[in-house]
Tab-separated table of C-alpha atoms and ligand atoms in Angstrom:
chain	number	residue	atom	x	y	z
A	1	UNK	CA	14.634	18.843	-3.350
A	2	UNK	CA	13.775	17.512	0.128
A	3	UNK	CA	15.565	14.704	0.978
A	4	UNK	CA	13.333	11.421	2.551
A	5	UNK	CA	14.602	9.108	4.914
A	6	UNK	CA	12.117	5.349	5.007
A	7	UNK	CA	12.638	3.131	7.553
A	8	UNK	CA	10.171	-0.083	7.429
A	9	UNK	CA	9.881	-2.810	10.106
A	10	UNK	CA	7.498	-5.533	10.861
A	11	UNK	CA	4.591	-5.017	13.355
A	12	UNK	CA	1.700	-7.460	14.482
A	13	UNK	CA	0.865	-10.403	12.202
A	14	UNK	CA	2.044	-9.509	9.331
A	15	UNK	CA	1.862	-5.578	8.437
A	16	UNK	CA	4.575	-3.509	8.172
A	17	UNK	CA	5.353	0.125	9.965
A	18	UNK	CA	6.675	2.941	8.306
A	19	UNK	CA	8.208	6.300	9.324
A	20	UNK	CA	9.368	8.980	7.166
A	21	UNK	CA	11.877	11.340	7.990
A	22	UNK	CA	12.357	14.897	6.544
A	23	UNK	CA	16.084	15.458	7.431
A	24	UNK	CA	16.176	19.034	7.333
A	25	UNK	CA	13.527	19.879	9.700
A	26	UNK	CA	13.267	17.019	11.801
A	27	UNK	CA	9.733	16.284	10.578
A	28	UNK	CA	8.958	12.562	10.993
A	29	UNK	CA	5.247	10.882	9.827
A	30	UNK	CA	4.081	7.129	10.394
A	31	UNK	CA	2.085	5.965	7.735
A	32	UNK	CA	-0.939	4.396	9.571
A	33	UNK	CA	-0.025	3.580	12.903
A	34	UNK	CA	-0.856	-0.277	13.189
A	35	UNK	CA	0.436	-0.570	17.268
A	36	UNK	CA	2.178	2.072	19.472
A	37	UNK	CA	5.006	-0.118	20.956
A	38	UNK	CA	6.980	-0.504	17.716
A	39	UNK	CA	6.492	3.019	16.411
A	40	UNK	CA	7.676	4.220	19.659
A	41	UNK	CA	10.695	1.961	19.393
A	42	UNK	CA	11.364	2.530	16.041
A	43	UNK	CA	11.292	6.237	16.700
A	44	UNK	CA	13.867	5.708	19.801
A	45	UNK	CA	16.354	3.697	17.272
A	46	UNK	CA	16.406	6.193	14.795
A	47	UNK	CA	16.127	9.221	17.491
A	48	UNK	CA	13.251	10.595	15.281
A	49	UNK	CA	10.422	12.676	16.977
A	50	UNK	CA	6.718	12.117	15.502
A	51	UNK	CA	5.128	14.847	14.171
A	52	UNK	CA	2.757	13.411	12.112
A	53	UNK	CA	0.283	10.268	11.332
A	54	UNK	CA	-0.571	9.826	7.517
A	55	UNK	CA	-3.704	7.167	8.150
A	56	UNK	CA	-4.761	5.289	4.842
A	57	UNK	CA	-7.875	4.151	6.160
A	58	UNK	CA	-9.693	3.080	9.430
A	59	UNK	CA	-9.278	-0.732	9.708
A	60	UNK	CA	-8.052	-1.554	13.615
A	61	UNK	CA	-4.136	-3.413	11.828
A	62	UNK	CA	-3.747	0.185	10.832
A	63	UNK	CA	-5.109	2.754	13.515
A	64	UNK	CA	-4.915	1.254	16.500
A	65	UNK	CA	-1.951	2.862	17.733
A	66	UNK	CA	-3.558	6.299	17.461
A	67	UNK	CA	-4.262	7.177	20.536
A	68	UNK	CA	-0.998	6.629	22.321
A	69	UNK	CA	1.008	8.105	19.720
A	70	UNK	CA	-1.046	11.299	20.044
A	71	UNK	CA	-0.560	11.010	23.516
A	72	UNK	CA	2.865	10.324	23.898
A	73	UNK	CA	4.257	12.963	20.850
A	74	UNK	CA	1.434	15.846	20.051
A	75	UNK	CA	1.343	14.594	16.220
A	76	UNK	CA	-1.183	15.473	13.990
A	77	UNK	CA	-3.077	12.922	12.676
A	78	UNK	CA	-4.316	12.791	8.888
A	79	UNK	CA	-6.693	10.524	7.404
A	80	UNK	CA	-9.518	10.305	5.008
A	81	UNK	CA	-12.632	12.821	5.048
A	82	UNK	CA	-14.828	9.723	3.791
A	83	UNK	CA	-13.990	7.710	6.883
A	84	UNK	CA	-13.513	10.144	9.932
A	85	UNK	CA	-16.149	8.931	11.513
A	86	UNK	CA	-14.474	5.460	11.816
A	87	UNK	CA	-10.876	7.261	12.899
A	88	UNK	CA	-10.546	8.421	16.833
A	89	UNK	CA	-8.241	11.236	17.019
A	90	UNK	CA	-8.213	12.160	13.182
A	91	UNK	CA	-7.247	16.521	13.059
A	92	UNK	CA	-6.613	17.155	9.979
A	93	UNK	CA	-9.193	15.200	7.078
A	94	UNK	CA	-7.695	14.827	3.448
A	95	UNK	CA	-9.507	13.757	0.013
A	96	UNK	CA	-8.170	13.486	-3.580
A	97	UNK	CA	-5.760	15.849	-4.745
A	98	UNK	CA	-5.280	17.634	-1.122
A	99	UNK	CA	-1.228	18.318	-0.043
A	100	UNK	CA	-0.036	17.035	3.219
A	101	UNK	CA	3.612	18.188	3.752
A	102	UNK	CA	5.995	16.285	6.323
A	103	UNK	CA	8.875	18.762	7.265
A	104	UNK	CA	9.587	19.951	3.501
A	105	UNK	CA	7.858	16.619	1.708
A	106	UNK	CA	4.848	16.888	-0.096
A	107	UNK	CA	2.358	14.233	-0.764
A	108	UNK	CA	-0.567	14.604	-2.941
A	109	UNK	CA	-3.083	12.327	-1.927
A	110	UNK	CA	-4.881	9.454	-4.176
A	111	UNK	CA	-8.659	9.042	-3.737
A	112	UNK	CA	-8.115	4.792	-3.411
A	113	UNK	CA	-11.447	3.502	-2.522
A	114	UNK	CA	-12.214	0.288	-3.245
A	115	UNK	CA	-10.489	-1.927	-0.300
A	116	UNK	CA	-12.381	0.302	2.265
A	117	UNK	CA	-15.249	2.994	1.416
A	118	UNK	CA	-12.635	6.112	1.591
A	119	UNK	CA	-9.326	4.295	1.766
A	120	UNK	CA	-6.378	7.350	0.632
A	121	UNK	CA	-2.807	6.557	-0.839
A	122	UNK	CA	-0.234	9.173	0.022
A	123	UNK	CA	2.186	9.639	-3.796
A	124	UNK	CA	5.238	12.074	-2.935
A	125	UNK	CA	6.025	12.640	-6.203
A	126	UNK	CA	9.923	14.388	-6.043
A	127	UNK	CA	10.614	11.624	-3.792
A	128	UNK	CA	9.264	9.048	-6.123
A	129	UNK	CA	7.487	6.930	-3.133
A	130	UNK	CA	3.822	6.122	-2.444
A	131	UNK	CA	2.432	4.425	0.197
A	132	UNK	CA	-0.623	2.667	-0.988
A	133	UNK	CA	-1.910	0.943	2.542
A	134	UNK	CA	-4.252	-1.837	1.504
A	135	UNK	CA	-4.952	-0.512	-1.978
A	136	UNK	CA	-1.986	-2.419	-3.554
A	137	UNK	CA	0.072	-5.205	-2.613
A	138	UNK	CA	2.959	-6.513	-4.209
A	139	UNK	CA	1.529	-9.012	-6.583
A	140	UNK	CA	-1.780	-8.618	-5.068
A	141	UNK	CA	-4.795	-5.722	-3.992
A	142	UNK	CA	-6.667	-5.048	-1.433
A	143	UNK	CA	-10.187	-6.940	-0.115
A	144	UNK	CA	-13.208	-5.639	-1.567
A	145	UNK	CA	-14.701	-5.449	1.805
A	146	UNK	CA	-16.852	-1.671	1.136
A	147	UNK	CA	-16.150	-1.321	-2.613
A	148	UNK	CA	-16.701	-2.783	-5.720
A	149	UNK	CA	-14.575	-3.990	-8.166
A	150	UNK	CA	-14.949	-0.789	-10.473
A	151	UNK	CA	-13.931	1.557	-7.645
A	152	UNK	CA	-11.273	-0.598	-6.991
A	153	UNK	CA	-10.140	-0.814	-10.880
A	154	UNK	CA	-10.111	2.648	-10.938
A	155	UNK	CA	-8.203	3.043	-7.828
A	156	UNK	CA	-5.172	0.408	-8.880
A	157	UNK	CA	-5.064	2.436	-12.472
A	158	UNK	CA	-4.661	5.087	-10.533
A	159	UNK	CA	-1.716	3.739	-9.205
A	160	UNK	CA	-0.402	2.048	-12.118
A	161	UNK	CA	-0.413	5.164	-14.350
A	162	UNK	CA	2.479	6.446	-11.588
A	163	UNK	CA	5.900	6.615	-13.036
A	164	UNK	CA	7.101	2.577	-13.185
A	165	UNK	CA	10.028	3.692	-11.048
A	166	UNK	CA	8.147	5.230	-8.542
A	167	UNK	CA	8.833	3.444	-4.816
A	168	UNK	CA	5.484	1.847	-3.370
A	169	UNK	CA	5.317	0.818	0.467
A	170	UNK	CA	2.448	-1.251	1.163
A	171	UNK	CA	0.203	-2.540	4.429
A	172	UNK	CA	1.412	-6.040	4.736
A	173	UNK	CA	3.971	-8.721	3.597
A	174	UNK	CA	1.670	-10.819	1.540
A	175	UNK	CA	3.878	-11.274	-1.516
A	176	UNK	CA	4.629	-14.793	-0.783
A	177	UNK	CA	1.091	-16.550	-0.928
A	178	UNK	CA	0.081	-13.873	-3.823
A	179	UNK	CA	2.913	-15.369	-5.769
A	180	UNK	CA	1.746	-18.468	-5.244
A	181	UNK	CA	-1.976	-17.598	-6.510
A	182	UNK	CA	-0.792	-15.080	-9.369
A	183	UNK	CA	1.267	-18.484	-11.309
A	184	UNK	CA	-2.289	-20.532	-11.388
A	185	UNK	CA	-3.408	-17.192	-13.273
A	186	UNK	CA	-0.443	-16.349	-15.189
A	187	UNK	CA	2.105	-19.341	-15.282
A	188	UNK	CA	3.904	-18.409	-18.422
A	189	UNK	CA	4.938	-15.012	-17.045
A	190	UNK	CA	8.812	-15.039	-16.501
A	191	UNK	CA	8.739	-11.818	-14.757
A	192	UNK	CA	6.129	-13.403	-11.898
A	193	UNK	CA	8.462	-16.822	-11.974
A	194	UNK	CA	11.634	-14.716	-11.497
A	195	UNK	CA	9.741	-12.660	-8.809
A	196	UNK	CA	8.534	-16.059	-6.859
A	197	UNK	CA	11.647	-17.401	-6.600
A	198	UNK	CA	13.353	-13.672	-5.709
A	199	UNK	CA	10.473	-13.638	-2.571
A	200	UNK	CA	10.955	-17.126	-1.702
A	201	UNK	CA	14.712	-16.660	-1.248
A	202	UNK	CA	13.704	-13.402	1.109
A	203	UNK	CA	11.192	-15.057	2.906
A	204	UNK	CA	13.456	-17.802	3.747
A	205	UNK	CA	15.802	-15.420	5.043
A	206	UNK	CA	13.357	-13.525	6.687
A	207	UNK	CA	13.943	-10.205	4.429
A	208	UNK	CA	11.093	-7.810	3.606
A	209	UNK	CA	9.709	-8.169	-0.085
A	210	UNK	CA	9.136	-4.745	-0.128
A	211	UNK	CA	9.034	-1.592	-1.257
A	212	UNK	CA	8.463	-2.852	-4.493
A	213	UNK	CA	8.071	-0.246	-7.351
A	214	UNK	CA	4.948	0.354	-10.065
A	215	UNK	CA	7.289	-1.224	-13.046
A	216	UNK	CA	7.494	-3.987	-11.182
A	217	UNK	CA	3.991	-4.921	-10.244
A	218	UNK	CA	2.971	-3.786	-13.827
A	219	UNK	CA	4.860	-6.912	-14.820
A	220	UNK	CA	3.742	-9.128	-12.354
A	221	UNK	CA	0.248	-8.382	-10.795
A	222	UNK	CA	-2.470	-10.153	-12.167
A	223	UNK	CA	-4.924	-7.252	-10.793
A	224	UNK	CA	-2.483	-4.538	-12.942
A	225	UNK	CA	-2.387	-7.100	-15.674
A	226	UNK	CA	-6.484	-7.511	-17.251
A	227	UNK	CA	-5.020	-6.367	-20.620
A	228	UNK	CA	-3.251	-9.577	-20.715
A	229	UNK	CA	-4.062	-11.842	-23.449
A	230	UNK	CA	-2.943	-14.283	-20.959
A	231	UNK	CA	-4.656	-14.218	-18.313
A	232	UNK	CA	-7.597	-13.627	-20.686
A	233	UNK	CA	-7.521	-16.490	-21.943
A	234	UNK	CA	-6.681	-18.651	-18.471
A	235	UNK	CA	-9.815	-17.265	-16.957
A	236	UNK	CA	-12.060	-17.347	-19.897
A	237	UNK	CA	-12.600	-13.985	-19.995
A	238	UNK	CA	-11.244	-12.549	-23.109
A	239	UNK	CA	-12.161	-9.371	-24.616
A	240	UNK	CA	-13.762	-8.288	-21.577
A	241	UNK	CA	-13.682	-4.787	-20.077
A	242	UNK	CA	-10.753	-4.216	-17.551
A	243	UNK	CA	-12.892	-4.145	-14.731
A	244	UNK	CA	-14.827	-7.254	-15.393
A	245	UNK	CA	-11.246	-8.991	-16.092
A	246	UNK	CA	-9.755	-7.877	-12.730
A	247	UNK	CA	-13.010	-8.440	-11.022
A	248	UNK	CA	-12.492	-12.203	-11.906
A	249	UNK	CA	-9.294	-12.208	-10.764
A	250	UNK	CA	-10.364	-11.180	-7.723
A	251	UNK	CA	-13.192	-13.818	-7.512
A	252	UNK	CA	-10.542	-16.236	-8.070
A	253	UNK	CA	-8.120	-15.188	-4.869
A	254	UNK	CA	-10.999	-15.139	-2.768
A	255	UNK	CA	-11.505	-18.206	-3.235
A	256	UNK	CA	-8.124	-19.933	-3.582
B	301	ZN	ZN1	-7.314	-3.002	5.837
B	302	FE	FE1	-4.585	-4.060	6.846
């Protein structure tokens, strides 16, 4: 089995950059490529080369640095078909259920529309990781800024129907303020309360609260969690569809 190396650090506001290194060959992706700078630098630390760019989708936090990395290394850049025309420099454009290999990693990529019109997620399945962009946060989603909330329900099941202990890197570090929003819609969960308190210790001590895995968020994401009785009940939603439960959910962060 091909061995991964992940190394995630902090870059602009608040997203996070990650690189992926395939030990054997040398083969070394970023997933999206939110500013040149700190790739470069995090490259030069780890004395990685990059060969590739694994682009969820086109927003500026996570393609911006796209055209210097090309520059600078010769990668190949990989992105979604459905938004090419919104990604300078994109070679190589990927859909649902394509294979993009990184040295002797495979990823299968998720169709995860919903947060943007073609938005991808990138599951390597022997390495048990997935990098989900702005699809899924950890105890939150995405922005339906060019979906609705059905394509975005059927993205996130998507995800959730992953093995629970599969590894998920995500866009940004938002864990913190979803906490605080996912207790006003599910108090009486002790897996959320014992999360809170597990980010707010981090955050204090400025420590990432990710990865996180899909067990995890399955216990603790209100937009994973419209089955709950719960949260059903909070919202005044109950025996609604899914959809229409985590649509309401995500009526209610909007506007919190
Ligand atoms: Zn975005
Ligand atoms: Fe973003």
């Amino acid at each position: 089995m091909a061995e991964l190396e992940i190394f995630q650090f902090p870059t602009r506001a608040d997203n996070y950059g990650v690189l992926i290194h395939d030990p054997d060959t040398g083969a070394t992706a970023a997933i999206d490529a939110p500013e040149a700078g700190p790739i470069a630098a995090a490259l030069a630390e780890k004395g990685w080369r990059l060969s590739e760019i694994l682009v969820t989708h086109h927003h500026a936090d996570h393609t911006a640095g796209i055209a210097a990395l090309k520059n600078k290394y010769g990668c190949t850049v990989f992105g979604p078909a459905r938004e090419a025309g919104l990604i300078q420099g994109l070679d190589e454009e990927v859909g649902e259920g394509d294979t993009v290999s990184v040295g002797r990693a495979k990823a299968t990529v998720i169709d995860t529309a919903g947060h943007t019109r073609g938005h991808v997620s990138y599951y390597f399945p022997e390495q048990g990781v997935v990098f989900v962009g702005d699809t899924l946060f950890s105890v939150g989603c995405g922005k339906l800024l060019e979906g609705d909330a059905t394509t975005m329900w059927r993205s996130l099941s998507k995800l959730a129907a992953l093995p629970p202990e599969t590894n998920v890197f995500c866009g940004h570090e938002y864990t913190g303020a979803n906490c605080r929003f996912a207790l006003t819609v599910e108090p009486e969960n002790e897996a959320l309360q014992a999360r809170a308190r597990e980010v707010a210790a981090n955050d204090a001590k400025g420590h990432p609260s990710l990865p996180t895995t899909i067990g995890q968020e399955l216990a603790t994401n209100p937009f994973l969690r419209a089955a709950s009785p719960a949260i059903q009940a909070r919202l005044g939603v109950e025996g609604q569809s899914p959809e229409a439960v985590f649509a309401e959910v995500r009526r209610r962060k909007d506007r919190f």
